[in-house]
PDB file of C-alpha atoms in Angstrom:
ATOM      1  CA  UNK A   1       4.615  -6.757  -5.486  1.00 92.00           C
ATOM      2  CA  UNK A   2       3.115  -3.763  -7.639  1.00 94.00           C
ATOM      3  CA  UNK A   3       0.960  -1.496  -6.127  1.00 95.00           C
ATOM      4  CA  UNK A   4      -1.378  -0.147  -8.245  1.00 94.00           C
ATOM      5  CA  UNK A   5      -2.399   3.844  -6.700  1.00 93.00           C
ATOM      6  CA  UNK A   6      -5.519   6.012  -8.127  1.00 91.00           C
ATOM      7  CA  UNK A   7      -6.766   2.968  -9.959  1.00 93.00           C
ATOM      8  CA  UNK A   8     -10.193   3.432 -10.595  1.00 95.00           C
ATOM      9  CA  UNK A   9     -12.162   0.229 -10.713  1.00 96.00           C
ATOM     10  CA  UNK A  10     -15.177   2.408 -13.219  1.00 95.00           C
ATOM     11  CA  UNK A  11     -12.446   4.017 -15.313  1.00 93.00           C
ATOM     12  CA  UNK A  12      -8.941   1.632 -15.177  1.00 93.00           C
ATOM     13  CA  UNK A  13      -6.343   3.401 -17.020  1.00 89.00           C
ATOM     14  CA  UNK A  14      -2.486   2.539 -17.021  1.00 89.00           C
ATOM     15  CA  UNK A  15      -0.767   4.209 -19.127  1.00 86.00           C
ATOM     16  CA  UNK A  16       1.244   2.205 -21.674  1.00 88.00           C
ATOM     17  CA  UNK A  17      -0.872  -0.571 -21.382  1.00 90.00           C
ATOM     18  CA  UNK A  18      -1.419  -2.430 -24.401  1.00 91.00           C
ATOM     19  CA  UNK A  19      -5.101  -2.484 -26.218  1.00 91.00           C
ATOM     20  CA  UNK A  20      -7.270  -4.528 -23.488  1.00 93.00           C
ATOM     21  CA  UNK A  21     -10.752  -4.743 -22.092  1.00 93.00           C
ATOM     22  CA  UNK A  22     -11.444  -2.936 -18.755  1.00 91.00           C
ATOM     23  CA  UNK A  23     -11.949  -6.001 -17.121  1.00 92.00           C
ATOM     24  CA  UNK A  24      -8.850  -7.345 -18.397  1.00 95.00           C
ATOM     25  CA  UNK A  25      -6.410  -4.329 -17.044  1.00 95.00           C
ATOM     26  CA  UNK A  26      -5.251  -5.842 -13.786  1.00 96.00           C
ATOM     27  CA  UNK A  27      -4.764  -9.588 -15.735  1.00 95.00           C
ATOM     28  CA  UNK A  28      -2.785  -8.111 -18.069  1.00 95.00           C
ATOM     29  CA  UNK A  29      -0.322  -6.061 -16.167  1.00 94.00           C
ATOM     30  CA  UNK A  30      -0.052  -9.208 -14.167  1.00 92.00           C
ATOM     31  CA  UNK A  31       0.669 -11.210 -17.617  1.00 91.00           C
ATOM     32  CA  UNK A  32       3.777  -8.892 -18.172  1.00 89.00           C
ATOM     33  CA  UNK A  33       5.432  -8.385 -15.207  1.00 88.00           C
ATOM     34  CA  UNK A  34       4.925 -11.673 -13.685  1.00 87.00           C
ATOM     35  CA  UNK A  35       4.450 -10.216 -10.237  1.00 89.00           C
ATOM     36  CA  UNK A  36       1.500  -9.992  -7.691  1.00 93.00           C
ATOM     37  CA  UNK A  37      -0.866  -7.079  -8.259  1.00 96.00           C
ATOM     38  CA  UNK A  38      -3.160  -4.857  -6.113  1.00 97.00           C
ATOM     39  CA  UNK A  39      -4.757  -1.334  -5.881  1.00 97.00           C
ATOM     40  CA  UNK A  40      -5.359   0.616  -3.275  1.00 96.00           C
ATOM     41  CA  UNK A  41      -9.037   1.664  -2.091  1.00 97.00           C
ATOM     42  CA  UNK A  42      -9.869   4.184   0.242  1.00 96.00           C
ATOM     43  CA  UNK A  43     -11.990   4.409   3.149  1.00 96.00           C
ATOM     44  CA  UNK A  44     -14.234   7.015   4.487  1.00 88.00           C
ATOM     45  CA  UNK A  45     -16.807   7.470   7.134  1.00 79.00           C
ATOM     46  CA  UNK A  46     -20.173   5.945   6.440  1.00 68.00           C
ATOM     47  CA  UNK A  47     -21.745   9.600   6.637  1.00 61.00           C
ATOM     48  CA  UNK A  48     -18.664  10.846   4.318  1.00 55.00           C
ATOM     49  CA  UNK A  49     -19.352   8.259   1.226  1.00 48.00           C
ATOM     50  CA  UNK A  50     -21.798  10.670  -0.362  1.00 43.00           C
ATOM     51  CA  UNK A  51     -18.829  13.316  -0.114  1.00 46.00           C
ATOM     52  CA  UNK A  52     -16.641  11.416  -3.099  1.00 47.00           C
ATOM     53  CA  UNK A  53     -15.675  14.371  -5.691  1.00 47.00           C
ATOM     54  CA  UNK A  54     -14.991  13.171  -9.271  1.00 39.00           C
ATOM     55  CA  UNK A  55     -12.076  16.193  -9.720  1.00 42.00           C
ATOM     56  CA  UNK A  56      -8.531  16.995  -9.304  1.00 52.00           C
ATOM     57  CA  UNK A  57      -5.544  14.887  -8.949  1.00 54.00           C
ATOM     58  CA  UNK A  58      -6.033  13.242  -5.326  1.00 62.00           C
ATOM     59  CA  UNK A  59      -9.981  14.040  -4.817  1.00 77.00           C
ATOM     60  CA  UNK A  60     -11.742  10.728  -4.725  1.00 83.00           C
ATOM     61  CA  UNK A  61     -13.330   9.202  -7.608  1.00 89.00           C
ATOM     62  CA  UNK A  62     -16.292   7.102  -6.810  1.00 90.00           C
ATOM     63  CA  UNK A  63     -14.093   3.713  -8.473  1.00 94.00           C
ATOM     64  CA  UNK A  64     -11.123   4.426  -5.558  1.00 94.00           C
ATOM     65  CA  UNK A  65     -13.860   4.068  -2.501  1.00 95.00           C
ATOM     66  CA  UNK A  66     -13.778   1.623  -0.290  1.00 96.00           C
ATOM     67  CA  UNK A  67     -16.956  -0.088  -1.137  1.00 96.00           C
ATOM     68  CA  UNK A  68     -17.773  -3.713  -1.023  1.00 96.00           C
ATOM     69  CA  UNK A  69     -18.876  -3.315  -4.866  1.00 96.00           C
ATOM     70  CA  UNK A  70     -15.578  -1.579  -5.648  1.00 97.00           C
ATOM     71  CA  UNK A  71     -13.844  -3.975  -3.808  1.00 97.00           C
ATOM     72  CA  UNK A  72     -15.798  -6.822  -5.957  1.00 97.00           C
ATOM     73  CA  UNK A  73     -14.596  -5.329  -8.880  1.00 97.00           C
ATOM     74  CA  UNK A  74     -10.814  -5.491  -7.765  1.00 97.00           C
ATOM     75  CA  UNK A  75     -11.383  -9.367  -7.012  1.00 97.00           C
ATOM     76  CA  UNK A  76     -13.491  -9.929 -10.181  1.00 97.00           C
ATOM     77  CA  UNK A  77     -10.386  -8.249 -12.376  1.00 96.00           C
ATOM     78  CA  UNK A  78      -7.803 -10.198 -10.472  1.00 96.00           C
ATOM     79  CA  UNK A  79      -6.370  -8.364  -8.045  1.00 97.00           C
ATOM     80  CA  UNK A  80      -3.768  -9.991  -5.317  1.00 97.00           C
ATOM     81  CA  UNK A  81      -4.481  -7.775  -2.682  1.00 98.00           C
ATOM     82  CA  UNK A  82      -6.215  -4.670  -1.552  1.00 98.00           C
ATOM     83  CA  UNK A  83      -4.721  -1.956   0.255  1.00 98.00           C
ATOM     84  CA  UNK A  84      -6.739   0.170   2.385  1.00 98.00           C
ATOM     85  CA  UNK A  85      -5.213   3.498   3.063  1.00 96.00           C
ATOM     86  CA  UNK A  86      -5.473   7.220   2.527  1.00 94.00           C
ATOM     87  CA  UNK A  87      -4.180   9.293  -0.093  1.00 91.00           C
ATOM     88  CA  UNK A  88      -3.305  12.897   0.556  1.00 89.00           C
ATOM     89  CA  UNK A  89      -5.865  15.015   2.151  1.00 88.00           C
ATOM     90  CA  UNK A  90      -8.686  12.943   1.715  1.00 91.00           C
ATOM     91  CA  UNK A  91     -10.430  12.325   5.114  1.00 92.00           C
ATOM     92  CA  UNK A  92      -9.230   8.676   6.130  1.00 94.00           C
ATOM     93  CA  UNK A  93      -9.677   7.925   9.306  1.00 95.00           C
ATOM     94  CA  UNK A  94      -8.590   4.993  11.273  1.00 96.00           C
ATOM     95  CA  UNK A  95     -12.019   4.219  12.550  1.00 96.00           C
ATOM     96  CA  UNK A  96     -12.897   4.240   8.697  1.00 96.00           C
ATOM     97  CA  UNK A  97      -9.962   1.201   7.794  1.00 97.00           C
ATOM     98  CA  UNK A  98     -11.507  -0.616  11.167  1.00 97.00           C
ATOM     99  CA  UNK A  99     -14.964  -0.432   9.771  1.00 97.00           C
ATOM    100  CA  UNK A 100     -13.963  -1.116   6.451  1.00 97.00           C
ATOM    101  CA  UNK A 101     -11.552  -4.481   6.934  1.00 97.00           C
ATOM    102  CA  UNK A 102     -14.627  -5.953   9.098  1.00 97.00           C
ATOM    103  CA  UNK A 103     -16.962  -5.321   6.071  1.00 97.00           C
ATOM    104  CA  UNK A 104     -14.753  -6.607   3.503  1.00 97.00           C
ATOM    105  CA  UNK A 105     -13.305 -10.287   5.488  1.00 97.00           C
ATOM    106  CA  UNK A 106     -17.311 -10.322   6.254  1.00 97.00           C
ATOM    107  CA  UNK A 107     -17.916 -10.286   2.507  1.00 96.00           C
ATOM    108  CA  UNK A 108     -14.674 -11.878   1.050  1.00 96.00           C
ATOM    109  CA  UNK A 109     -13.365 -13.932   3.245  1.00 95.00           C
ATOM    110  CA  UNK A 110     -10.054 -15.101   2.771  1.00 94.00           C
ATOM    111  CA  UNK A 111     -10.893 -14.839  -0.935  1.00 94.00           C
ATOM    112  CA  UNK A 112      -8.068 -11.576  -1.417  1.00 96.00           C
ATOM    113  CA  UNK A 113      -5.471 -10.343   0.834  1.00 98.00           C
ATOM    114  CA  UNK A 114      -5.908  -7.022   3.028  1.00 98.00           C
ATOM    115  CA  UNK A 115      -3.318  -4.573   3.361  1.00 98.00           C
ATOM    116  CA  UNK A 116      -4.115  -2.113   6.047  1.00 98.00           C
ATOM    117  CA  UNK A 117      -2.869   1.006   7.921  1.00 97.00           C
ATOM    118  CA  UNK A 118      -1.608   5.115   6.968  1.00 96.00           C
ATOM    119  CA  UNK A 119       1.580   6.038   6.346  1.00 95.00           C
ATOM    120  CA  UNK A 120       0.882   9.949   6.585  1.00 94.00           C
ATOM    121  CA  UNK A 121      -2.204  11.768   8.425  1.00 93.00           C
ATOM    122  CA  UNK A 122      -4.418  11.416   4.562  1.00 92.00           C
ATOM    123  CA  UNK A 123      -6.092  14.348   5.665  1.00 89.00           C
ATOM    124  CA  UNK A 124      -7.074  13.612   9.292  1.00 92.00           C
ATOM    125  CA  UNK A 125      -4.588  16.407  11.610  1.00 89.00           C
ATOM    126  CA  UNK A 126      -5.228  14.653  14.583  1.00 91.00           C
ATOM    127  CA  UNK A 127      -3.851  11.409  13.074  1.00 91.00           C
ATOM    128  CA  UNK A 128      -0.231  13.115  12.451  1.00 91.00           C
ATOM    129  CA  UNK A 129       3.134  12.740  13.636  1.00 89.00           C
ATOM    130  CA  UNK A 130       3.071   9.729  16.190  1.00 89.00           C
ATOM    131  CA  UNK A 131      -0.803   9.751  16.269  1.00 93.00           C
ATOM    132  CA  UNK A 132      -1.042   8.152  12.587  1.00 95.00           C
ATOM    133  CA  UNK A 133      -0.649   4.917  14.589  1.00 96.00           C
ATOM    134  CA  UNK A 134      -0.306   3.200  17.436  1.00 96.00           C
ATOM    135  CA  UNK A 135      -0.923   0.320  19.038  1.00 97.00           C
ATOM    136  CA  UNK A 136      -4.688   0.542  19.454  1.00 97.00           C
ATOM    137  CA  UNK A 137      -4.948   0.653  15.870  1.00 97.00           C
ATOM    138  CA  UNK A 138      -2.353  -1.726  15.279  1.00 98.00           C
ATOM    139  CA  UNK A 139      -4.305  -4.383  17.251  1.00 98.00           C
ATOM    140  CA  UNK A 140      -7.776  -2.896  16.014  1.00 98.00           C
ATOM    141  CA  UNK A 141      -6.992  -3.502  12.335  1.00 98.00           C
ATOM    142  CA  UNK A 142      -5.421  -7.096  13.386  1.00 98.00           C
ATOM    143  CA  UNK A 143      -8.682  -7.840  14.977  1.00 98.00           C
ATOM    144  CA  UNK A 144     -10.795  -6.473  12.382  1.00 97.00           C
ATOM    145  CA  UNK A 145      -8.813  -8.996   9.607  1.00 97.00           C
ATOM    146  CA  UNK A 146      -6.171  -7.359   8.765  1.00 98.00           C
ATOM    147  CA  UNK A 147      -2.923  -9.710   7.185  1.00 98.00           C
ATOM    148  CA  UNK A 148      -0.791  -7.177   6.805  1.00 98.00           C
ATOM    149  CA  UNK A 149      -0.687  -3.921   9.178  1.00 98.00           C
ATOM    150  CA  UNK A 150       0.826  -0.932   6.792  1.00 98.00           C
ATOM    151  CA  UNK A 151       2.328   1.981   8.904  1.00 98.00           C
ATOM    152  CA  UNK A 152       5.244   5.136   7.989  1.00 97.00           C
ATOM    153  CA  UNK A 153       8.802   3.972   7.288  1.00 98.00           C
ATOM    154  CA  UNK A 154      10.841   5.517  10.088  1.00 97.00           C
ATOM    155  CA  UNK A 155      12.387   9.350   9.436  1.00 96.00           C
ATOM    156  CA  UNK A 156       9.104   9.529   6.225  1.00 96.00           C
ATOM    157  CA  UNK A 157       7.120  11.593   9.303  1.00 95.00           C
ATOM    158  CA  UNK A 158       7.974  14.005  11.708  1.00 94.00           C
ATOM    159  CA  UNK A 159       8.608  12.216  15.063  1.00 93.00           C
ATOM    160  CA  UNK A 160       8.732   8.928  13.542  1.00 96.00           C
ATOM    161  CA  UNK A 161      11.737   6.849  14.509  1.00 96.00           C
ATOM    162  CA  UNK A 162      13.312   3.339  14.198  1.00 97.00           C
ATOM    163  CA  UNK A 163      12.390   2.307  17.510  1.00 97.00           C
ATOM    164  CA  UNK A 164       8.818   3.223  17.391  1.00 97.00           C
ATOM    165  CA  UNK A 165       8.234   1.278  14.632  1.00 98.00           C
ATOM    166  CA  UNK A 166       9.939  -1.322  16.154  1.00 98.00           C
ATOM    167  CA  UNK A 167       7.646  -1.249  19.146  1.00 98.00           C
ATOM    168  CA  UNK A 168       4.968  -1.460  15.956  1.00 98.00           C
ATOM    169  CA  UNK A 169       6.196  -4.106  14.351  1.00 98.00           C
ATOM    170  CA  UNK A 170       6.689  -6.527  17.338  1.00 98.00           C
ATOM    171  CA  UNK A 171       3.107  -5.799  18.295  1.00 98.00           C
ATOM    172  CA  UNK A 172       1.562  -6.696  14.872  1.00 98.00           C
ATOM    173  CA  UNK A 173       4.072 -10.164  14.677  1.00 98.00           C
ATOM    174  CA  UNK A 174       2.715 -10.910  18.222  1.00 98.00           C
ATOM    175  CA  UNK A 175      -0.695 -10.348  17.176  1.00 98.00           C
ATOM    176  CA  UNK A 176       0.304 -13.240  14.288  1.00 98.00           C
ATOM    177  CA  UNK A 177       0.377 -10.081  11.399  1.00 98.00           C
ATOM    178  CA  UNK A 178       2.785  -9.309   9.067  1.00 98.00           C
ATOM    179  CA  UNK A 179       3.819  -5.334   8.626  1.00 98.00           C
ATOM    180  CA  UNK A 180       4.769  -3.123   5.433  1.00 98.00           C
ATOM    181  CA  UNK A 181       6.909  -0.074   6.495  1.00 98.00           C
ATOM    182  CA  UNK A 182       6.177   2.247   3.521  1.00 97.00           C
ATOM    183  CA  UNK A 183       7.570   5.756   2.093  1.00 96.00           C
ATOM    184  CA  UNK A 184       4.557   7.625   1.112  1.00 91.00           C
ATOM    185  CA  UNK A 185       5.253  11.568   1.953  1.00 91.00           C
ATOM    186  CA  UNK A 186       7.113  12.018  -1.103  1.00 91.00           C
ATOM    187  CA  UNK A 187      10.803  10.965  -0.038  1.00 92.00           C
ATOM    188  CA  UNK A 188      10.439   8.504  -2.500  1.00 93.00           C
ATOM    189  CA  UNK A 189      11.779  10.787  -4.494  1.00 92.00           C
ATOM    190  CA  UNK A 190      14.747  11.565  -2.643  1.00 93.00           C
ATOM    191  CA  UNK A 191      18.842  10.944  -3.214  1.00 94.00           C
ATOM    192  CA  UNK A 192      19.498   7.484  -2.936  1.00 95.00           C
ATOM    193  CA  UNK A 193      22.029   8.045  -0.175  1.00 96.00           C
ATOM    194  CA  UNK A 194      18.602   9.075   2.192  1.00 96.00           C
ATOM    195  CA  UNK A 195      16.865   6.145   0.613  1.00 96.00           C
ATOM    196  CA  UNK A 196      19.675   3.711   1.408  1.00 97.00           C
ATOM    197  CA  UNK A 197      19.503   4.665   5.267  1.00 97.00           C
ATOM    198  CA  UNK A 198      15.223   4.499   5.820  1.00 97.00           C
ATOM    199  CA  UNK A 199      16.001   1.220   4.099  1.00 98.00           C
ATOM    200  CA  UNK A 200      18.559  -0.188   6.976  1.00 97.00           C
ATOM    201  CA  UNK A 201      16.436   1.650   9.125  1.00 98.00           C
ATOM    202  CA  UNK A 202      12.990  -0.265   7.958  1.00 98.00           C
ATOM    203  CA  UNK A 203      15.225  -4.039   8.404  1.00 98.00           C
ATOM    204  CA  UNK A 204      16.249  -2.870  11.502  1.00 98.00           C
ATOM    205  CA  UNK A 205      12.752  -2.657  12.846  1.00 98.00           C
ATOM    206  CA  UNK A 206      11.914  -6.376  11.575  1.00 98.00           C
ATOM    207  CA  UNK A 207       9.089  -5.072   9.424  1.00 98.00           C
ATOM    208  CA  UNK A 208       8.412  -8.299   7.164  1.00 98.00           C
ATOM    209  CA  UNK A 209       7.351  -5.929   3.339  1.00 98.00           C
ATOM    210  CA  UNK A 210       9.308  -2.516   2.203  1.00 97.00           C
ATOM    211  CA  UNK A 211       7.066   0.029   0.302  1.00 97.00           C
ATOM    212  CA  UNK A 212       8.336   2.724  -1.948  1.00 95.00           C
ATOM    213  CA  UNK A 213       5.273   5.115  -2.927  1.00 93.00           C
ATOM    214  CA  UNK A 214       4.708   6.771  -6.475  1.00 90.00           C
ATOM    215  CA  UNK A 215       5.488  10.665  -6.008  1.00 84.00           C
ATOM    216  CA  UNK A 216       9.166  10.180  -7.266  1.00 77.00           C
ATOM    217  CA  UNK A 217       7.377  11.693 -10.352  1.00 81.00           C
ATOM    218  CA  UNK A 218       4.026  11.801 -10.232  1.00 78.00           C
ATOM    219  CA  UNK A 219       2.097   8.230 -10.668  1.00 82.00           C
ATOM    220  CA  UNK A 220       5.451   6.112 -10.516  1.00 85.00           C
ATOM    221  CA  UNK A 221       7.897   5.626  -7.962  1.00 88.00           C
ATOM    222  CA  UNK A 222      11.737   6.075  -9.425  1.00 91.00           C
ATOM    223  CA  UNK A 223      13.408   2.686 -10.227  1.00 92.00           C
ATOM    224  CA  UNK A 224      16.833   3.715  -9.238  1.00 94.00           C
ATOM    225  CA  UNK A 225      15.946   4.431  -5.934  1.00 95.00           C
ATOM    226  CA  UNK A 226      13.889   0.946  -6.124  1.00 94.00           C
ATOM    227  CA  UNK A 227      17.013  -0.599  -6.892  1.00 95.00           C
ATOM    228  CA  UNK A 228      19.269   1.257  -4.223  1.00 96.00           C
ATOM    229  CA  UNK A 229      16.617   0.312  -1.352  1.00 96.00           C
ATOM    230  CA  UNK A 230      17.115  -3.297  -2.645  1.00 95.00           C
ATOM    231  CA  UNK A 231      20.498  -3.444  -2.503  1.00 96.00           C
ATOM    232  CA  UNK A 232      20.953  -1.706   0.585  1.00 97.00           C
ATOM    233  CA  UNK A 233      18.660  -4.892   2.776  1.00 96.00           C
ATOM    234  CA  UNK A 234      19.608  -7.986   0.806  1.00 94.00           C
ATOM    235  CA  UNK A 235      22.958  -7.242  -1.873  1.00 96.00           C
ATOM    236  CA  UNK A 236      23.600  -6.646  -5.602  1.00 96.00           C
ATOM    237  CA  UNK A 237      23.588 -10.659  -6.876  1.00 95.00           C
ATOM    238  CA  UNK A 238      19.964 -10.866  -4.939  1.00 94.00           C
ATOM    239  CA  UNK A 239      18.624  -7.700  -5.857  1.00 92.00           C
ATOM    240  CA  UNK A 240      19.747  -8.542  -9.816  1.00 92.00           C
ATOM    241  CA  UNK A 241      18.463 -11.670  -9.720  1.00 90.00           C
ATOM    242  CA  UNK A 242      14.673 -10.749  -8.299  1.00 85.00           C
ATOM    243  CA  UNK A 243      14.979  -8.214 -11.158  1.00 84.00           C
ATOM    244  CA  UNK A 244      15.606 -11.002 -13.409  1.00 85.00           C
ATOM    245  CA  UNK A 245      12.902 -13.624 -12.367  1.00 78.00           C
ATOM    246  CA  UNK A 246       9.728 -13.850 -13.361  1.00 68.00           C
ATOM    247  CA  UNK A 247       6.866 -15.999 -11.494  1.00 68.00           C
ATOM    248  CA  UNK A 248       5.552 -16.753 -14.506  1.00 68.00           C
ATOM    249  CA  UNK A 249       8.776 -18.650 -15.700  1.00 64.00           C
TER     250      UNK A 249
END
C-alpha cells in the first residue's frame, strides 16, 4: 500500500510523474505501481478550519483538510483509502479524527476505506507520550467508522512499548478493527539494525498493517530500510517476491 503524504487534492504534485491531468494523478501512480493508493487528510476542530495557512513545509494547505469536499476529491481521483491523521505540529486532535470519521462514513459510506489514529502528538502536547492514544480513542474511532485504527509503532515515542500496543491492538481486533502500527517521528530514517527490531517488535504486538513514514529524506521513506522491515516479519523469498508482483499482472 502507498501512502501518499502532503498531497494536495487543489494542487496534486508527485514528482516524477509523467505528463497527466490533475484528476488523473492518483490513477496514474496506481497504473505504475500496481498497488493500492491513498493520501492522507487532516483534521482540525470545526472552529480551527478557518485557521488553514497556505505556507511552509508542514502548515496546512486548504487541499490536505479534512473536508467532505476534499475528501470527494480523493474518491473522485481514485483513491483506495483515506488516512486521517496529523502531520507535525499542526493542531490534530483526537476529538477532531472522531468528528471527522462520523462525517465522512455519513457521507461515503463504505464507498473508500478509513484509516484512522496519530502516531506522534501532531501538535496537540497533551496528546504525547502514552496520551496519543488509548483505549477511549481506540474504541471512539471504531465506533465512529473507523476500519483501520492507526497508532505509534512501539520504541517511535517516548514511553511507548511493545506491550502497550499490544493492549491496543487486542482492543481494536475485539472491537472487529484492524490496526496499522506506523513509524512517523522520523526513525524511518534510522540504521536498519533499529528498524529490524520495531519491526519484530510491531509482529509481536499482532498489529494486522506495518507503516514506514516519509522523513527518511524528506517526502519519501528510504527503500532499504523498506526492504529490511520486510524481511525482518515474513523472509527474503517473500519479501522478493511482493517486490516482484504486480496486482495489475
Amino acid at each position: 500500500m502507498l501512502i501518499l503524504n502532503l498531497f494536495d487534492v487543489n494542487a496534486p504534485v508527485i514528482q516524477g510523474l509523467p505528463d497527466v491531468s490533475r484528476e488523473d494523478t492518483i490513477r496514474e501512480v496506481k497504473r505504475l505501481t500496481g498497488r493500492a493508493v491513498g493520501i492522507n487528510l487532516e483534521p482540525l476542530e470545526p472552529d480551527a478550519a478557518s485557521a488553514v495557512e497556505t505556507n511552509g513545509e508542514w502548515n496546512l494547505t486548504s487541499g490536505r483538510a479534512a473536508t467532505v469536499a476534499n475528501a470527494r476529491k480523493a474518491i473522485e481521483m481514485g483513491v483506495d483509502f483515506i488516512v486521517l491523521t496529523g502531520n507535525p505540529g499542526v493542531g490534530v486532535t483526537n476529538a477532531a479524527i472522531t468528528h471527522t470519521l462520523r462525517k465522512f462514513r455519513e457521507e461515503f459510506g463504505d464507498r473508500i476505506m478509513l484509516i484512522a489514529g496519530k502516531m506522534h502528538a501532531a501538535g496537540i502536547l497533551a496528546e504525547s507520550g502514552e496520551n496519543i492514544i488509548g483505549e477511549n480513542d481506540v474504541s471512539a474511532f471504531a465506533e465512529a467508522g473507523a476500519d483501520v485504527i492507526l497508532m505509534p509503532a512501539p520504541g517511535t515515542v517516548p514511553g511507548i512499548t511493545m506491550e502497550y500496543i499490544r493492549m491496543l491492538v487486542s482492543c481494536a481486533h475485539r472491537l472487529g478493527k484492524m490496526t496499522m502500527t506506523a513509524i512517523g517521528t522520523s526513525q524511518e530514517g534510522a540504521d536498519t539494525s533499529t528498524i529490524r527490531e520495531i519491526a519484530l517488535m510491531c509482529k509481536m504486538t499482532g498489529t494486522d498493517l506495518h507503516h514506514l513514514g516519509d522523513s527518511g529524506y524528506v517526502g519519501m521513506a528510504l527503500p532499504e530500510n523498506i526492504l529490511e522491515y520486510g524481511k525482518a516479519i515474513r523472509g527474503v523469498r517473500h519479501t522478493y517476491h511482493r517486490m516482484a508482483s504486480s496486482v495489475n499482472r
